[in-house]
Amino acid sequence: MFQGPLTESILQRAQDEGKIEIHFHDLRTFGQGNYRQVDDKPYGGGAGMLMMAEPIVSAIEKVTAEAQQKKKPYRIYLSPRGKKLTQTRVERIAKKYPWIILLCGHYEGIDQRVIDGGWIDEEISIGDYVLTGGEIPAMVLIDAVARQIPGVLGKDESAAEESFSEALDRKKEYPHYTRPEDFRGHKVPDVLLSGHHAEIEKWRKEQLQ
Ligand code: 21W
């Protein structure tokens, strides 16, 4: 399910140019027994299954040991219980951690001892709504972090980003128009056709919402 979004133009180009690398590790490889079991019933009862500690910790240890880097990976568990992902957090991760491991939760979640035992550095949620697993949140995080890495965005794209975060409040956006000037009776605001840059700037600031 990662192949669609992560091979989309910008992220594919970034990988082709060696600006980012994305590796996938199937937890089942680290599963136990003939059935490569990775899930089990929760102690205390309740609906659903949990991801077992051993396959997760084995996977984290193997991936950590394999990579040829001095730096430790920053280990993030995508969890509905996590801290909310914000642009500030995205920028901090992009700046501080050249190598991240993303653990996607599945079923009802993971054995708490993976977290309490120190194998996870941070739990992150992408928002207050319920999804089926951590895969889409992982892709959201990859996309948001990747575009912060120098050279991942093209010149035009990063210029747009600059005006978005610096000149304007980061939460806000103004309306955009492109050709034609008249679309089925809906006109482009006159000021945008005027060529008065100061007026256009003023109008855009007024339109922020
Ligand atoms: C959703 C797993 C709900 C477990 C107590 C016992 C990762 C996610 C996820 C999921 C539950 C993120 C319950 C925003 C998300 C994720 C799957 C809990 C009820 N309560 N960010 N059982 N939203 N979701 N199930 O869902 O793994 S980051």
Short mmCIF file of C-alpha atoms and ligand atoms in Angstrom, two decimals:
data_model
loop_
_atom_site.label_atom_id
_atom_site.label_comp_id
_atom_site.label_asym_id
_atom_site.label_seq_id
_atom_site.Cartn_x
_atom_site.Cartn_y
_atom_site.Cartn_z
CA MET A 1 0.00 0.00 0.00
CA PHE A 2 3.02 2.31 0.24
CA GLN A 3 3.88 2.02 -3.45
CA GLY A 4 1.22 4.45 -4.71
CA PRO A 5 1.84 7.57 -2.59
CA LEU A 6 5.60 7.14 -2.23
CA THR A 7 6.20 6.76 -5.98
CA GLU A 8 4.23 9.94 -6.71
CA SER A 9 6.27 12.58 -8.57
CA ILE A 10 8.05 14.59 -5.86
CA LEU A 11 8.84 11.68 -3.53
CA GLN A 12 9.89 9.46 -6.44
CA ARG A 13 12.22 12.14 -7.79
CA ALA A 14 13.71 12.67 -4.33
CA GLN A 15 14.45 8.93 -4.09
CA ASP A 16 15.83 8.75 -7.65
CA GLU A 17 18.18 11.65 -6.87
CA GLY A 18 19.29 10.04 -3.60
CA LYS A 19 17.90 12.87 -1.48
CA ILE A 20 15.82 10.43 0.56
CA GLU A 21 15.75 6.66 1.01
CA ILE A 22 12.71 4.71 2.12
CA HIS A 23 13.07 1.07 3.16
CA PHE A 24 10.28 -1.31 4.05
CA HIS A 25 10.45 -4.06 6.62
CA ASP A 26 7.68 -6.61 6.94
CA LEU A 27 7.17 -7.41 10.61
CA ARG A 28 6.12 -10.93 9.65
CA THR A 29 9.77 -11.67 8.86
CA PHE A 30 10.34 -11.39 12.60
CA GLY A 31 7.24 -13.38 13.56
CA GLN A 32 7.32 -16.40 15.80
CA GLY A 33 6.72 -20.06 14.93
CA ASN A 34 5.67 -21.72 11.70
CA TYR A 35 2.91 -19.17 11.20
CA ARG A 36 5.26 -16.22 11.83
CA GLN A 37 2.85 -14.95 14.42
CA VAL A 38 3.07 -11.23 15.18
CA ASP A 39 -0.21 -10.71 17.03
CA ASP A 40 -1.85 -12.11 20.13
CA LYS A 41 -4.83 -11.58 22.45
CA PRO A 42 -4.70 -8.82 25.05
CA TYR A 43 -4.12 -9.80 28.71
CA GLY A 44 -7.22 -8.83 30.67
CA GLY A 45 -9.46 -9.60 27.73
CA GLY A 46 -11.14 -7.29 25.27
CA ALA A 47 -11.78 -7.11 21.57
CA GLY A 48 -9.13 -7.37 18.93
CA MET A 49 -5.48 -8.38 18.81
CA LEU A 50 -2.22 -6.70 19.75
CA MET A 51 1.14 -6.70 18.07
CA MET A 52 3.57 -8.73 20.18
CA ALA A 53 6.68 -7.12 21.65
CA GLU A 54 9.29 -9.63 20.42
CA PRO A 55 8.81 -9.25 16.63
CA ILE A 56 8.72 -5.43 16.94
CA VAL A 57 11.85 -5.22 19.08
CA SER A 58 13.69 -7.76 16.88
CA ALA A 59 12.80 -5.69 13.82
CA ILE A 60 13.96 -2.42 15.41
CA GLU A 61 17.22 -4.06 16.54
CA LYS A 62 17.91 -5.63 13.14
CA VAL A 63 17.19 -2.43 11.20
CA THR A 64 19.28 -0.39 13.65
CA ALA A 65 22.24 -2.77 13.40
CA GLU A 66 22.10 -3.08 9.60
CA ALA A 67 22.44 0.54 8.63
CA GLN A 68 25.92 1.93 8.06
CA GLN A 69 25.50 5.05 10.14
CA LYS A 70 27.03 6.21 13.39
CA LYS A 71 23.88 8.04 14.31
CA LYS A 72 21.08 6.18 16.05
CA PRO A 73 17.76 6.11 14.26
CA TYR A 74 14.94 8.18 15.76
CA ARG A 75 12.19 5.65 16.44
CA ILE A 76 8.65 6.89 15.96
CA TYR A 77 5.55 4.84 16.66
CA LEU A 78 2.47 6.05 14.75
CA SER A 79 -0.25 5.72 17.35
CA PRO A 80 -3.68 7.23 17.99
CA ARG A 81 -2.38 7.92 21.52
CA GLY A 82 0.58 9.93 20.23
CA LYS A 83 1.32 13.63 20.27
CA LYS A 84 -0.38 15.48 17.44
CA LEU A 85 1.70 15.98 14.31
CA THR A 86 2.18 19.68 13.63
CA GLN A 87 4.32 21.58 11.12
CA THR A 88 6.62 22.57 14.00
CA ARG A 89 7.15 18.90 14.89
CA VAL A 90 7.67 18.00 11.21
CA GLU A 91 10.38 20.66 10.85
CA ARG A 92 12.09 19.57 14.07
CA ILE A 93 12.19 15.93 12.92
CA ALA A 94 13.48 16.87 9.46
CA LYS A 95 16.24 19.04 10.93
CA LYS A 96 17.34 16.83 13.80
CA TYR A 97 17.04 13.25 12.58
CA PRO A 98 18.68 12.12 9.32
CA TRP A 99 17.40 8.60 9.94
CA ILE A 100 14.00 7.67 11.30
CA ILE A 101 12.30 4.34 11.89
CA LEU A 102 8.52 4.46 11.58
CA LEU A 103 6.60 1.72 13.33
CA CYS A 104 3.09 1.36 11.94
CA GLY A 105 0.61 0.08 14.47
CA HIS A 106 -1.93 -2.44 13.38
CA TYR A 107 -4.76 -4.32 15.07
CA GLU A 108 -5.58 -2.63 18.40
CA GLY A 109 -2.02 -1.50 18.96
CA ILE A 110 1.26 -2.81 20.36
CA ASP A 111 2.37 -4.33 23.66
CA GLN A 112 3.04 -1.34 25.95
CA ARG A 113 6.41 -2.81 27.00
CA VAL A 114 7.87 -1.85 23.60
CA ILE A 115 7.30 1.77 24.61
CA ASP A 116 8.06 1.49 28.34
CA GLY A 117 11.19 -0.58 27.59
CA GLY A 118 12.72 2.33 25.68
CA TRP A 119 12.52 1.01 22.12
CA ILE A 120 10.41 3.98 20.97
CA ASP A 121 11.53 7.62 21.11
CA GLU A 122 8.23 9.30 20.29
CA GLU A 123 4.57 8.44 19.68
CA ILE A 124 2.86 10.50 17.02
CA SER A 125 -0.78 10.75 15.89
CA ILE A 126 -1.80 12.64 12.76
CA GLY A 127 -5.11 13.85 14.19
CA ASP A 128 -8.21 13.09 16.19
CA TYR A 129 -9.99 10.63 13.94
CA VAL A 130 -9.86 6.85 13.79
CA LEU A 131 -8.01 5.08 10.99
CA THR A 132 -7.46 1.37 10.38
CA GLY A 133 -3.72 1.43 11.02
CA GLY A 134 -0.53 3.46 11.13
CA GLU A 135 0.44 3.03 7.46
CA ILE A 136 -1.31 6.12 6.10
CA PRO A 137 -0.06 8.23 9.06
CA ALA A 138 3.48 6.97 8.27
CA MET A 139 3.09 8.13 4.67
CA VAL A 140 1.79 11.51 5.84
CA LEU A 141 4.86 11.88 8.06
CA ILE A 142 7.24 10.79 5.28
CA ASP A 143 5.69 13.28 2.86
CA ALA A 144 5.74 16.18 5.33
CA VAL A 145 9.33 15.49 6.51
CA ALA A 146 10.71 14.76 3.02
CA ARG A 147 9.62 18.13 1.60
CA GLN A 148 11.65 19.86 4.34
CA ILE A 149 14.86 18.22 3.12
CA PRO A 150 17.01 20.54 0.98
CA GLY A 151 16.67 19.79 -2.73
CA VAL A 152 13.54 17.66 -2.43
CA LEU A 153 11.27 20.45 -3.62
CA GLY A 154 12.00 22.20 -6.90
CA LYS A 155 12.93 25.89 -6.97
CA ASP A 156 9.37 27.07 -7.67
CA GLU A 157 7.88 24.80 -5.03
CA SER A 158 10.28 25.93 -2.30
CA ALA A 159 9.81 29.59 -3.22
CA ALA A 160 6.08 29.12 -2.70
CA GLU A 161 6.79 27.48 0.65
CA GLU A 162 8.96 30.42 1.70
CA SER A 163 6.22 32.96 1.14
CA PHE A 164 3.75 30.64 2.83
CA SER A 165 5.66 30.25 6.08
CA GLU A 166 7.53 33.54 6.35
CA ALA A 167 5.54 36.40 4.84
CA LEU A 168 2.22 34.89 5.84
CA ASP A 169 0.97 33.23 8.96
CA ARG A 170 1.62 29.51 8.37
CA LYS A 171 -1.99 28.51 8.95
CA LYS A 172 -3.34 30.95 6.44
CA GLU A 173 -3.73 31.05 2.71
CA TYR A 174 -5.19 33.53 0.25
CA PRO A 175 -7.32 32.59 -2.79
CA HIS A 176 -5.59 31.86 -6.10
CA TYR A 177 -6.72 32.39 -9.67
CA THR A 178 -5.33 31.33 -13.04
CA ARG A 179 -6.58 31.68 -16.63
CA PRO A 180 -9.17 32.42 -17.91
CA GLU A 181 -10.11 35.85 -16.50
CA ASP A 182 -13.76 34.88 -16.79
CA PHE A 183 -14.73 31.32 -15.90
CA ARG A 184 -18.43 30.77 -16.63
CA GLY A 185 -19.23 34.28 -15.45
CA HIS A 186 -16.94 34.14 -12.37
CA LYS A 187 -14.31 36.89 -12.72
CA VAL A 188 -10.79 37.16 -11.36
CA PRO A 189 -10.64 40.02 -8.80
CA ASP A 190 -9.61 43.24 -10.61
CA VAL A 191 -6.72 43.95 -8.26
CA LEU A 192 -4.89 40.80 -9.41
CA LEU A 193 -4.99 42.06 -13.03
CA SER A 194 -3.88 45.57 -12.06
CA GLY A 195 -0.15 44.96 -11.92
CA HIS A 196 0.09 47.03 -8.69
CA HIS A 197 2.26 44.78 -6.56
CA ALA A 198 1.72 46.72 -3.34
CA GLU A 199 -2.06 46.61 -3.86
CA ILE A 200 -1.95 42.88 -4.63
CA GLU A 201 0.10 42.25 -1.47
CA LYS A 202 -2.39 44.29 0.57
CA TRP A 203 -5.37 42.41 -0.95
CA ARG A 204 -3.77 39.02 -0.25
CA LYS A 205 -3.11 39.97 3.39
CA GLU A 206 -6.77 41.00 3.73
CA GLN A 207 -7.84 37.62 2.29
CA LEU A 208 -5.86 35.47 4.75
CA GLN A 209 -8.06 33.03 6.59
C1 21W B 1 -7.24 3.08 15.80
C2 21W B 1 -5.72 1.38 16.41
C3 21W B 1 -7.89 2.95 17.03
C4 21W B 1 -6.34 1.24 17.64
C5 21W B 1 -9.14 0.82 23.55
C6 21W B 1 -9.03 -0.45 23.05
C7 21W B 1 -1.76 5.63 14.00
C8 21W B 1 -3.83 6.63 13.91
C9 21W B 1 -3.11 5.39 13.98
C10 21W B 1 -6.17 2.27 15.48
C11 21W B 1 -7.44 2.04 17.95
C12 21W B 1 -2.97 7.74 13.88
C13 21W B 1 -9.78 0.79 21.52
C14 21W B 1 -4.71 9.28 13.77
C15 21W B 1 -5.24 6.93 13.86
C16 21W B 1 -3.60 4.01 14.06
C17 21W B 1 -5.48 2.40 14.16
C18 21W B 1 -8.11 1.89 19.27
C19 21W B 1 -10.25 1.25 20.18
N1 21W B 1 -9.63 1.56 22.54
N2 21W B 1 -3.39 9.06 13.82
N3 21W B 1 -9.45 -0.43 21.79
N4 21W B 1 -5.61 8.25 13.82
N5 21W B 1 -4.92 3.74 14.00
N6 21W B 1 -9.26 1.07 19.17
O1 21W B 1 -6.13 6.06 13.90
O2 21W B 1 -2.83 3.08 14.19
S1 21W B 1 -1.36 7.26 13.96
#
